[in-house]
mmCIF file of C-alpha atoms in Angstrom:
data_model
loop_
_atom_site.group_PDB
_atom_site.id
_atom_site.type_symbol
_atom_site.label_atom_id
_atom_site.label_comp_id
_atom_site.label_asym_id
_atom_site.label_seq_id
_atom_site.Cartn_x
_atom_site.Cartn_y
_atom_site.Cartn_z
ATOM 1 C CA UNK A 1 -18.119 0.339 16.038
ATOM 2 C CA UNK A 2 -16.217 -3.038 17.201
ATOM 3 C CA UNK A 3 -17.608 -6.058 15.593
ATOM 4 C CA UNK A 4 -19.607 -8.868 18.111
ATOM 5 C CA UNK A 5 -20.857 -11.116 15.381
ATOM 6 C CA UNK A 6 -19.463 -14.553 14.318
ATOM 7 C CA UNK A 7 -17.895 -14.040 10.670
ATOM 8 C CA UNK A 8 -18.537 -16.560 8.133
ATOM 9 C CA UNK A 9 -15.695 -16.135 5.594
ATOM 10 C CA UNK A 10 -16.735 -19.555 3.919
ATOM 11 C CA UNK A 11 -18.533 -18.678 0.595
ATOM 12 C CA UNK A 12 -16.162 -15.804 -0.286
ATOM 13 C CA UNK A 13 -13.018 -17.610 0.644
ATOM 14 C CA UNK A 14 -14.237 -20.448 -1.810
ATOM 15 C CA UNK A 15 -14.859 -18.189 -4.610
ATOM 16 C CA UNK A 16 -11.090 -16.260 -4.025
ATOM 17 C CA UNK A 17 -9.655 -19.992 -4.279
ATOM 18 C CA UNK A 18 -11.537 -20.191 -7.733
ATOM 19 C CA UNK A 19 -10.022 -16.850 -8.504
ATOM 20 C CA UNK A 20 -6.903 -17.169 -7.857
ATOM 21 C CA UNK A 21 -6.230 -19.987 -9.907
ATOM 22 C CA UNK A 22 -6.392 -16.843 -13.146
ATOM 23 C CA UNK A 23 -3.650 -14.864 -11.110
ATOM 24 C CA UNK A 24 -0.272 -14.975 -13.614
ATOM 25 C CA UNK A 25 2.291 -16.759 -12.408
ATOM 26 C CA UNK A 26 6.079 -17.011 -13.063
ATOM 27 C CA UNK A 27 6.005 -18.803 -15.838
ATOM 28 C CA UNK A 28 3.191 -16.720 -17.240
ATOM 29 C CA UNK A 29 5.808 -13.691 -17.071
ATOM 30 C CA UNK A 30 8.384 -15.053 -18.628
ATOM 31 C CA UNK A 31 5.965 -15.678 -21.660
ATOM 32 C CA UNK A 32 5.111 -12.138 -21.416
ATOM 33 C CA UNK A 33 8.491 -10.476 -20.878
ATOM 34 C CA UNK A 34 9.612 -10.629 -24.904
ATOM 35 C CA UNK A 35 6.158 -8.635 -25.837
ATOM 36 C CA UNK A 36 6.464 -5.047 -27.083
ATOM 37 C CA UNK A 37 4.289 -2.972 -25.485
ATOM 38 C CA UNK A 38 1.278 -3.333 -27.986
ATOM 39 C CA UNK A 39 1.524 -6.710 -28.179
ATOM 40 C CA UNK A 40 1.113 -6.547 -23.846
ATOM 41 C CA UNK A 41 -1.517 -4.082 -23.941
ATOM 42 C CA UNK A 42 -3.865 -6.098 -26.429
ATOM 43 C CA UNK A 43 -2.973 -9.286 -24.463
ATOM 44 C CA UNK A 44 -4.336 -7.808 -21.291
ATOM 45 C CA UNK A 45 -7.332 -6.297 -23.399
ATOM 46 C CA UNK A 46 -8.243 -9.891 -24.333
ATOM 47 C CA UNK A 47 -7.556 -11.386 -20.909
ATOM 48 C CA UNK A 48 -9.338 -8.919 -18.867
ATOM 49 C CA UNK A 49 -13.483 -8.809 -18.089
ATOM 50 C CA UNK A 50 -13.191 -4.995 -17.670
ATOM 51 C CA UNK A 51 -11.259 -4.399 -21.240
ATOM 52 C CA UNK A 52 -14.833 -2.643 -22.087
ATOM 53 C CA UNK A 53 -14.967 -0.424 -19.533
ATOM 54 C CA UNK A 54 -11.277 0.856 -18.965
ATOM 55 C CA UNK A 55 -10.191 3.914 -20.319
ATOM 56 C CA UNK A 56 -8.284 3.868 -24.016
ATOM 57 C CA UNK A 57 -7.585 7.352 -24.176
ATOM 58 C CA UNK A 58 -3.631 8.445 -24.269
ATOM 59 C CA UNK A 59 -0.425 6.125 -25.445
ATOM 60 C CA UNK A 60 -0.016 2.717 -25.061
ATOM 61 C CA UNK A 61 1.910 2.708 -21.625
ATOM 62 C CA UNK A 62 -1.012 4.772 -20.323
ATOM 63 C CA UNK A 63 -3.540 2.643 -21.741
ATOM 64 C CA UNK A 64 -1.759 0.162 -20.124
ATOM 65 C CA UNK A 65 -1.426 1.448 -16.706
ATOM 66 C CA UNK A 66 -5.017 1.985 -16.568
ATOM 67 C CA UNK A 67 -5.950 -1.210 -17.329
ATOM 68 C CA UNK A 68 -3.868 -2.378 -14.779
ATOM 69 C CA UNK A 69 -5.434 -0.745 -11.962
ATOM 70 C CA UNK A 70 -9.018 -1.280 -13.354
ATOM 71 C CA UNK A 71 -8.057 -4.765 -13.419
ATOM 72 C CA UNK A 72 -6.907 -5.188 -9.397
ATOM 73 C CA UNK A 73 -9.714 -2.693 -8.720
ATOM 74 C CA UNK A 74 -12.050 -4.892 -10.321
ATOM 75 C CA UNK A 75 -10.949 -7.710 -8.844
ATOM 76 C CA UNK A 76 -10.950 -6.255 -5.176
ATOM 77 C CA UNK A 77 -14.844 -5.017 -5.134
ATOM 78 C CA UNK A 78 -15.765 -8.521 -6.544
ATOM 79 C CA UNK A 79 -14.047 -9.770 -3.956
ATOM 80 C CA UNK A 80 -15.715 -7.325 -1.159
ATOM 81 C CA UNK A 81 -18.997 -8.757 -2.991
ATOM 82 C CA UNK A 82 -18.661 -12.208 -1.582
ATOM 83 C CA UNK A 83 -19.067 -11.588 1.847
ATOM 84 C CA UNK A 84 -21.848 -10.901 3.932
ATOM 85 C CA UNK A 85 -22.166 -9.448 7.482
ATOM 86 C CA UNK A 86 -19.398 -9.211 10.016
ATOM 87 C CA UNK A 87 -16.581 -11.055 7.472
ATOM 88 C CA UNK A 88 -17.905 -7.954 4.908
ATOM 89 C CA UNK A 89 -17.057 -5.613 7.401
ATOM 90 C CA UNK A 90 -13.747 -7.163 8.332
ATOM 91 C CA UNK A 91 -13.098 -7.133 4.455
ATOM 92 C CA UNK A 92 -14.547 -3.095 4.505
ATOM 93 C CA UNK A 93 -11.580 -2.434 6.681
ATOM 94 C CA UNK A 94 -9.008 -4.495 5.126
ATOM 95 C CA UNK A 95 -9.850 -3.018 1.630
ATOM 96 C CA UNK A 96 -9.658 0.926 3.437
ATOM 97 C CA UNK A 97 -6.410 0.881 2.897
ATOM 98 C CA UNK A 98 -6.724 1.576 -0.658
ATOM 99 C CA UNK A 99 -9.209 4.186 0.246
ATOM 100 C CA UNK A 100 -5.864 5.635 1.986
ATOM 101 C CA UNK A 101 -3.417 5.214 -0.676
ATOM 102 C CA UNK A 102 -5.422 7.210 -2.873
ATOM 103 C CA UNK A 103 -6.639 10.001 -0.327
ATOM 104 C CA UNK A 104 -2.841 10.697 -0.359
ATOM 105 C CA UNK A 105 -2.025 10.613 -4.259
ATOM 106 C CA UNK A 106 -4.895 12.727 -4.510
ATOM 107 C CA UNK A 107 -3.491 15.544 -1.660
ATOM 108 C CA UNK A 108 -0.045 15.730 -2.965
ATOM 109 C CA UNK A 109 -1.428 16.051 -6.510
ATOM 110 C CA UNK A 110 -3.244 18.933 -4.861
ATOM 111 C CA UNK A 111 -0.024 20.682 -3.804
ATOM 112 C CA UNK A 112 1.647 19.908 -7.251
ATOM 113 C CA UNK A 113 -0.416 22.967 -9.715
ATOM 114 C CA UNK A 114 2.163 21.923 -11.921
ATOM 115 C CA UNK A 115 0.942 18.599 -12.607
ATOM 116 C CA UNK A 116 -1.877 17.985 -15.501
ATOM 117 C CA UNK A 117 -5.131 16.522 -13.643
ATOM 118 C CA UNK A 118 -5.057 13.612 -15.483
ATOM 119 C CA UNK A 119 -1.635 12.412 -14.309
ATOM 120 C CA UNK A 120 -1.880 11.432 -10.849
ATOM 121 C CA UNK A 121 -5.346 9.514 -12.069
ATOM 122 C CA UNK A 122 -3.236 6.590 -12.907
ATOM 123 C CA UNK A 123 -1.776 6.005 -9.563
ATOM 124 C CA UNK A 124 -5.430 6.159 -8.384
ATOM 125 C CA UNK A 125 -6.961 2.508 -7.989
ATOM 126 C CA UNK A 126 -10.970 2.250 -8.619
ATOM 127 C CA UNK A 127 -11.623 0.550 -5.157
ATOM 128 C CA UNK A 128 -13.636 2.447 -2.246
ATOM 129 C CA UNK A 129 -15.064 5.680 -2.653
ATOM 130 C CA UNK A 130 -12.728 7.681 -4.260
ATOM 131 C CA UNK A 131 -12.324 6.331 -7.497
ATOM 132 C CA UNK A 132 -11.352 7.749 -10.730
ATOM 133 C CA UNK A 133 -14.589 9.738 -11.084
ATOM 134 C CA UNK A 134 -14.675 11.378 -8.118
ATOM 135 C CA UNK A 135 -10.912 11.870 -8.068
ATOM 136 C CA UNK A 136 -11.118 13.688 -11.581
ATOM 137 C CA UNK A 137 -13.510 15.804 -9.897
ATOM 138 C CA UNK A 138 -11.543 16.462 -7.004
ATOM 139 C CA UNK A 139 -8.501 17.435 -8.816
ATOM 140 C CA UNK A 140 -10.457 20.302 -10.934
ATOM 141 C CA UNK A 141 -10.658 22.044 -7.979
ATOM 142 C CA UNK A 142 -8.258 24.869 -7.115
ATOM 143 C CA UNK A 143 -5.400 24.356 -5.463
ATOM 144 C CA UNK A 144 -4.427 21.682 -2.328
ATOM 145 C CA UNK A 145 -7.353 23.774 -0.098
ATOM 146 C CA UNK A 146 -10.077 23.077 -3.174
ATOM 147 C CA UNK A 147 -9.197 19.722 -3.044
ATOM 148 C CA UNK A 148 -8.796 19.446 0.698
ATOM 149 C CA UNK A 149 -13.020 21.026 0.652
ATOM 150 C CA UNK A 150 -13.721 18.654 -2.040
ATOM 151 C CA UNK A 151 -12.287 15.654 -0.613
ATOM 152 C CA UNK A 152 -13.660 16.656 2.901
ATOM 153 C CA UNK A 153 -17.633 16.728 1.186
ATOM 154 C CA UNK A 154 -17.423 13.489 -0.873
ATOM 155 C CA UNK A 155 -16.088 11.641 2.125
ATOM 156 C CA UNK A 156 -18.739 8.842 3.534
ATOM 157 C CA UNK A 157 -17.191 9.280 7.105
ATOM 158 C CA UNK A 158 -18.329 12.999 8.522
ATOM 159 C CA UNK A 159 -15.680 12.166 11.544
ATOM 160 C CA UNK A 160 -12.861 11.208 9.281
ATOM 161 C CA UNK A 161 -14.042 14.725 7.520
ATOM 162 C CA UNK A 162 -13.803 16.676 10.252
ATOM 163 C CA UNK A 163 -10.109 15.425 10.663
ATOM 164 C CA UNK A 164 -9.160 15.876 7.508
ATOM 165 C CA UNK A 165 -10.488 19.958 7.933
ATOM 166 C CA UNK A 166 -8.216 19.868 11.397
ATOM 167 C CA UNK A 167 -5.404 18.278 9.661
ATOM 168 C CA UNK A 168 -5.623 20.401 7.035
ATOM 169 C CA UNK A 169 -5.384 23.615 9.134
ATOM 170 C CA UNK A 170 -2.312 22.707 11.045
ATOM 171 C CA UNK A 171 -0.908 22.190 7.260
ATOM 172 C CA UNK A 172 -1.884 26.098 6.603
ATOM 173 C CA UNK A 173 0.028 26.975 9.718
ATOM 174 C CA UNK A 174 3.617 24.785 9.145
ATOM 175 C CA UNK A 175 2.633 24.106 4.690
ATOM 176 C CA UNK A 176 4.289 20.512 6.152
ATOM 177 C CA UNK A 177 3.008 18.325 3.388
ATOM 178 C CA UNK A 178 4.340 15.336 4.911
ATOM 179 C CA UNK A 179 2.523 15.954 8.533
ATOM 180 C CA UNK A 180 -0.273 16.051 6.780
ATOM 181 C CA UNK A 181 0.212 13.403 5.127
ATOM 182 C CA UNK A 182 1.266 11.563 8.350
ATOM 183 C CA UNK A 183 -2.357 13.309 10.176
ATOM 184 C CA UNK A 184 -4.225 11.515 7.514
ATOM 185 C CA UNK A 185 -2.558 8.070 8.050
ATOM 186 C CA UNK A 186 -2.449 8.587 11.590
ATOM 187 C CA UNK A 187 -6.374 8.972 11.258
ATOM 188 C CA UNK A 188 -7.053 6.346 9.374
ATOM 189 C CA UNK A 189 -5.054 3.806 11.727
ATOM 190 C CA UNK A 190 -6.667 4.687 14.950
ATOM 191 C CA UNK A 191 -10.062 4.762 12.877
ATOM 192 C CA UNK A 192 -9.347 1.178 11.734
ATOM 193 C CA UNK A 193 -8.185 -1.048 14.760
ATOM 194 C CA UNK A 194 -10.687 1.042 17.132
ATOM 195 C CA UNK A 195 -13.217 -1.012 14.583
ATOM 196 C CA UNK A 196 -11.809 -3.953 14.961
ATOM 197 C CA UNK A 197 -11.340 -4.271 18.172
ATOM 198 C CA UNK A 198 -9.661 -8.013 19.483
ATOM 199 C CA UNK A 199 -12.458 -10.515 20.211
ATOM 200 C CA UNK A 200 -11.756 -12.886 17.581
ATOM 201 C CA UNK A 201 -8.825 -14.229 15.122
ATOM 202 C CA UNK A 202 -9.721 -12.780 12.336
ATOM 203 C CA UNK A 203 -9.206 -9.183 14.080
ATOM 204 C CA UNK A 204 -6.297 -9.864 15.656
ATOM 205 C CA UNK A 205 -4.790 -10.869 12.280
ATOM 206 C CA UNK A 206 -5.576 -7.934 10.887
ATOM 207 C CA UNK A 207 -4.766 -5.717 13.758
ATOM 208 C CA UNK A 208 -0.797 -7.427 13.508
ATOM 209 C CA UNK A 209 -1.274 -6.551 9.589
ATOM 210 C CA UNK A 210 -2.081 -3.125 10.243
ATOM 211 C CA UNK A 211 0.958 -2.632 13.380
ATOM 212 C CA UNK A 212 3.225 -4.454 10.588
ATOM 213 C CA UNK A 213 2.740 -1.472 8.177
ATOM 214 C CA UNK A 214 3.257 0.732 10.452
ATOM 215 C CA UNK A 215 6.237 -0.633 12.119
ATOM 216 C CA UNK A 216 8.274 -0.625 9.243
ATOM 217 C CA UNK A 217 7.311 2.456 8.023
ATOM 218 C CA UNK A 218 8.104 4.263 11.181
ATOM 219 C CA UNK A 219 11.472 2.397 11.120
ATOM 220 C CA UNK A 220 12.147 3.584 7.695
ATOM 221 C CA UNK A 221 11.758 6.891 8.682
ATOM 222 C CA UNK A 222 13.971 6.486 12.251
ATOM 223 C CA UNK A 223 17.124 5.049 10.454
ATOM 224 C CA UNK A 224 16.822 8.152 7.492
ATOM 225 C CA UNK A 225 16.850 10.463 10.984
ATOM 226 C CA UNK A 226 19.635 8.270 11.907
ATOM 227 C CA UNK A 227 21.544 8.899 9.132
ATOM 228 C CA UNK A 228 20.817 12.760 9.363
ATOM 229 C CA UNK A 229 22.589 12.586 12.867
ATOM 230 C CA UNK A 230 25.640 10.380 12.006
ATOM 231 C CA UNK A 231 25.906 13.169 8.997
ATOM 232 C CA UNK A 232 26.298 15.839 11.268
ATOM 233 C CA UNK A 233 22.961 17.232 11.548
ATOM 234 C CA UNK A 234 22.025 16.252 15.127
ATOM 235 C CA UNK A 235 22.465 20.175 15.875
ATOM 236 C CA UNK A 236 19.181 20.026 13.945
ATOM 237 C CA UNK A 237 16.288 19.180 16.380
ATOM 238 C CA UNK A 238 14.070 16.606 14.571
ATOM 239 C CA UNK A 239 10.547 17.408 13.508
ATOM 240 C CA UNK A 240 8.360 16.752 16.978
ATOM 241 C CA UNK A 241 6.192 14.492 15.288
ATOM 242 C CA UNK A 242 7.704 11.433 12.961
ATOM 243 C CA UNK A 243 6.106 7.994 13.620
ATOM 244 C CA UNK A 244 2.975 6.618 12.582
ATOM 245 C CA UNK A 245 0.302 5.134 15.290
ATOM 246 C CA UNK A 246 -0.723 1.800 15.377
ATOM 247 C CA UNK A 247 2.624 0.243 15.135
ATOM 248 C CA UNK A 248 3.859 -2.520 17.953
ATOM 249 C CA UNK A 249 7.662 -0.872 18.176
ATOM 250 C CA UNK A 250 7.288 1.807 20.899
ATOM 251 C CA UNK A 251 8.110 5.578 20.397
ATOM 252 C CA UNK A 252 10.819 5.048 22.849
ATOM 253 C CA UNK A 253 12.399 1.761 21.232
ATOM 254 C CA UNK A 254 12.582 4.477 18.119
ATOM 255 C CA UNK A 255 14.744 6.514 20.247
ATOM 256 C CA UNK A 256 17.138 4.320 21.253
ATOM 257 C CA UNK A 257 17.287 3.119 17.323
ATOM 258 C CA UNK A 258 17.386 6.918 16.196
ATOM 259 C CA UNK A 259 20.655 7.532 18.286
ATOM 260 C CA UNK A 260 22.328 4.266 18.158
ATOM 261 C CA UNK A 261 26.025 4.751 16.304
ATOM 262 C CA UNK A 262 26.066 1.126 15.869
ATOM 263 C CA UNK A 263 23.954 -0.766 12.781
ATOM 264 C CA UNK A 264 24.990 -4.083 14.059
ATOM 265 C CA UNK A 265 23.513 -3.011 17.610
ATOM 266 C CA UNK A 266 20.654 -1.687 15.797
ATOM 267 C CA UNK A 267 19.629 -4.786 14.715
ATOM 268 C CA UNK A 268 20.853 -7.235 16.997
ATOM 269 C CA UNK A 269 18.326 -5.159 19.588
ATOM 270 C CA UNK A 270 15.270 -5.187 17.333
ATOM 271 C CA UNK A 271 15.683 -8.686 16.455
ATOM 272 C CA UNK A 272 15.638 -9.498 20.401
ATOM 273 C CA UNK A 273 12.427 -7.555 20.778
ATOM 274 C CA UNK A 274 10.919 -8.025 17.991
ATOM 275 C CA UNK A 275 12.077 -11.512 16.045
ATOM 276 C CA UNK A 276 13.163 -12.817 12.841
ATOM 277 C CA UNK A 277 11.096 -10.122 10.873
ATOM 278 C CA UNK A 278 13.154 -7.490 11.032
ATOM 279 C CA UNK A 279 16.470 -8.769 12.085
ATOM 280 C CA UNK A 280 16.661 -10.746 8.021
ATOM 281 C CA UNK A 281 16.445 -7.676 5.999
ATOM 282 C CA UNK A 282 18.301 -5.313 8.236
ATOM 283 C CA UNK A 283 21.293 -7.422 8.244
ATOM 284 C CA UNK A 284 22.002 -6.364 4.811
ATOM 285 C CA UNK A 285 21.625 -2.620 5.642
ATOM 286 C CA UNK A 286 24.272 -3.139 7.865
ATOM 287 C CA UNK A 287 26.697 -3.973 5.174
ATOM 288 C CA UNK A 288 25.979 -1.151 2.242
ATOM 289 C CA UNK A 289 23.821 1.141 4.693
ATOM 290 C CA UNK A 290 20.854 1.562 1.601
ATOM 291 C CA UNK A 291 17.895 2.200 2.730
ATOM 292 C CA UNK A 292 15.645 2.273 -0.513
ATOM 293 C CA UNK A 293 16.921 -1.575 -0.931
ATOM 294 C CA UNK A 294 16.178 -1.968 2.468
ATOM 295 C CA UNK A 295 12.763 -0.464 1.875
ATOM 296 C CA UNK A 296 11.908 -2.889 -1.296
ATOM 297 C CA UNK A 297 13.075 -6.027 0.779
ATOM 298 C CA UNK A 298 10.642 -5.284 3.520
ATOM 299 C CA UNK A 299 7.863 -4.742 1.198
ATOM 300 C CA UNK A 300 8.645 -7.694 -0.991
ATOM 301 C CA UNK A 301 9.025 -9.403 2.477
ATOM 302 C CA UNK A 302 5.389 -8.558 3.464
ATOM 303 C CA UNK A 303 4.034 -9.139 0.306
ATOM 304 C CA UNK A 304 5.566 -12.631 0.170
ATOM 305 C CA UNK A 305 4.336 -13.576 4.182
ATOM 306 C CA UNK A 306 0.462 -12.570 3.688
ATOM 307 C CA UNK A 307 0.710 -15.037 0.237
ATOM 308 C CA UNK A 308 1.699 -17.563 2.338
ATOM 309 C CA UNK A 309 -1.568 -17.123 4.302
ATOM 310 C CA UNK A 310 -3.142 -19.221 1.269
ATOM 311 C CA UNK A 311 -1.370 -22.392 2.585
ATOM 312 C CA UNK A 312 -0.060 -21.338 6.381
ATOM 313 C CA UNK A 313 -3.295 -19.329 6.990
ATOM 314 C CA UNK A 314 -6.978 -20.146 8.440
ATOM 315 C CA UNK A 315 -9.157 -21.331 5.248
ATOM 316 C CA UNK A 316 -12.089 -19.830 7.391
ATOM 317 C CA UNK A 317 -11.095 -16.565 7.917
ATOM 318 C CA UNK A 318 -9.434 -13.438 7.117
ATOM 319 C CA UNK A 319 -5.706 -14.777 6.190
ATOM 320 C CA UNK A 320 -7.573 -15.671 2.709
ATOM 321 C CA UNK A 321 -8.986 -12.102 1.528
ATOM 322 C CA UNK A 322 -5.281 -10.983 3.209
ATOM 323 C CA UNK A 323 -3.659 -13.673 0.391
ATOM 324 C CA UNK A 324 -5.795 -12.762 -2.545
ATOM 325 C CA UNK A 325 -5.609 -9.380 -1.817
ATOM 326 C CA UNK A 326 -1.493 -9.074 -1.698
ATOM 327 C CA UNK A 327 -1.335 -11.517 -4.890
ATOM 328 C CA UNK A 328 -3.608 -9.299 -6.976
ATOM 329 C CA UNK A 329 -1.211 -6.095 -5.815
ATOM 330 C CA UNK A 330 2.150 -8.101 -6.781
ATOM 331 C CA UNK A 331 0.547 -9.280 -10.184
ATOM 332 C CA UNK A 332 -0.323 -5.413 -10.693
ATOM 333 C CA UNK A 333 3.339 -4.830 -9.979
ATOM 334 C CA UNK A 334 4.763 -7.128 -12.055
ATOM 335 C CA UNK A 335 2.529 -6.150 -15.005
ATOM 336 C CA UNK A 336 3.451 -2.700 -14.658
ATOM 337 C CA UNK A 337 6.945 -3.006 -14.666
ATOM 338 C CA UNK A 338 6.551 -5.669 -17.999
ATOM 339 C CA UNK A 339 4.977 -2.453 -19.557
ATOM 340 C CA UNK A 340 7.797 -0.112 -18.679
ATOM 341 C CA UNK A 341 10.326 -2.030 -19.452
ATOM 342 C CA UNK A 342 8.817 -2.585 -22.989
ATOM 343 C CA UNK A 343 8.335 1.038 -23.420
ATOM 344 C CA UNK A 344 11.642 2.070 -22.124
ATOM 345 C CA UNK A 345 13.771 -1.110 -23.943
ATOM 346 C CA UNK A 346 14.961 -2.643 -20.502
ATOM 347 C CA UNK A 347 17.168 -5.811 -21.173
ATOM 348 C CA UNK A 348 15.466 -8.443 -20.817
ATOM 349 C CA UNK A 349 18.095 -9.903 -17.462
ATOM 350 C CA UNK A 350 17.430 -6.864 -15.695
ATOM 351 C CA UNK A 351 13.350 -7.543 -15.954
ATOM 352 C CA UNK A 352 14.090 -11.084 -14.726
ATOM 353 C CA UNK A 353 16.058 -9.885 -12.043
ATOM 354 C CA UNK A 354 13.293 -6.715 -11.281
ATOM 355 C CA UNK A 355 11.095 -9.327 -11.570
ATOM 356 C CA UNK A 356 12.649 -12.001 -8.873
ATOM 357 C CA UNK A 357 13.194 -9.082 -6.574
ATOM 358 C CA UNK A 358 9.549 -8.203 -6.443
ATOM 359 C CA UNK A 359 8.306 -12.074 -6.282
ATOM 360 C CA UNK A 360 10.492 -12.216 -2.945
ATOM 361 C CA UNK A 361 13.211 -14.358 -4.038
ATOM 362 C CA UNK A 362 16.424 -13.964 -2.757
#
């Protein structure tokens, strides 16, 4: 269904201003850094509404993990609470996403028989319809195809059922975690902008959020096929299938990037195309070649731009559930890395520095 009615993102965006202001900020982490880990976990008992309801089985650094993702989860369904109509809907499809993330925790925990089916319930946040309940549920079942049935039944969409059952059958055929993976996403992208369709601002913004993701995941994956070929593996045909849909970068720019010798040329022709964006954090992969740094600047990037929606954004429509949404996720972040580090005995300069990297300063 495309939307056709007027969204009024008023009342919620009001109440997300009130919210925010109990989102921790810098300063707020540097008080928390010198904390052991019990100290952490009862200060985020106190400061959270949900400390009744989230889980206190296991240690401390699971207890703590937990509570973490109760926390954003909590904080995301209120937020899907304050809107009503068309701005709901727009918020339904912004929020799907998570509905996604955990879809594919929950498949390769599926393929993993190895793995306790408690485990990957802490990477799974309660937002959406697969939640920890339903998850645990899931993840009884027997094997990758139990879960793939299970999964399939307790969907809400019978389409995006059906798709996961075809998906899942190609898997059978190749046992190519990873294009299944990809099938799923794929899925869910074309699902999600053929909703949203381009009639108004608010779409459109989240139509460019939803091609950024995309983009720079499918460039991710072009330079590591990049670096297979430079290697010496070009005698190695690529799989046929690599890139995600949805993105704005065309299959054939990929192509050009994929067999491009050159990294300066590499970036010096995406940053013609496709601006500023890209062109900042690739010129340092030009220099050392690292990808996974590459990977945690974009996403600290991203993370840092849809903030800035608070202030550069429209107050009166999407760009403000976009804001909220991204600061909740980095204050999840940075909370979970505070609760490693006091587990594991991290200095306290490499936190601060962990911690600078993933509030997007330089």
């Amino acid at each position: 269904m495309i939307f056709s009615r007027a969204a009024d993102f008023g009342y919620g965006n009001t109440r997300l201003r009130a919210r925010r202001t109990a989102i921790l900020r810098a300063d707020d982490y540097q008080q928390l850094i010198d904390l052991d880990l019990d100290e952490l976990l009862d200060l985020l008992q106190r400061r959270s509404a949900i400390s009744e309801t989230a889980p206190d089985s296991g240690n401390s650094l699971q207890q703590l993990h937990m509570l973490i993702q109760h926390d954003l989860g909590s904080a995301l369904e209120d937020m899907r609470s304050f809107y009503r109509g068309r701005a709901r809907e727009l918020v339904d499809v912004l929020l799907s996403r998570y509905d996604l993330a955990n879809m594919i925790t929950i498949l390769r925990a599926g393929a993993r028989p190895d793995l306790a089916p408690d485990h990957p319930l802490q990477a799974v946040i309660p937002v959406g319809w697969l939640r920890p309940p339903v998850a645990s549920q899931i993840l009884r079942s027997d094997g990758l195809a139990g879960v793939v049935e299970l999964m399939a039944r307790a969907l809400p969409d019978r389409d995006q059922a059906r798709a996961l059952h075809n998906s899942f059958e190609q898997y059978q055929r190749t046992k190519d975690l990873a294009a299944l993976e990809r099938a799923v996403i794929g899925d869910h992208t074309k699902r999600s902008l053929s909703r949203l369709g381009r009639s108004d601002r608010s779409s459109r913004t989240l139509i460019r959020f939803l091609q950024q993701q995309a983009d720079q995941d499918n460039l991710l994956v072009t330079l590591r096929l990049r670096d297979a070929i430079l290697s010496g593996a070009d005698d190695t045909p690529p799989p046929a299938e690599t890139l995600l849909p949805g993105g704005a970068i065309s299959q054939k720019s990929f192509d050009k990037i994929r067999h491009e010798p050159d990294a300066a040329a590499v970036v010096t022709w995406l940053g013609t195309r496709y601006g500023h964006p890209l062109r900042t954090p690739l010129q340092r992969w030009v220099s050392d070649g690292d990808l996974l740094e590459l990977q945690r600047t974009l996403d600290r990037n991203t993370i840092a731009s849809t903030i800035r929606l608070f202030v550069s954004g429209d107050p009166l429509a999407i760009d403000i559930p976009l804001a909220y949404a991204a600061e909740k996720q980095l204050e999840a972040q940075e909370l979970r890395l505070l609760g490693e580090a006091a587990a594991r005995g991290i200095p306290r300069d490499v936190v601060n520095s962990e911690l600078s990297l993933s509030m997007g300063s330089s």
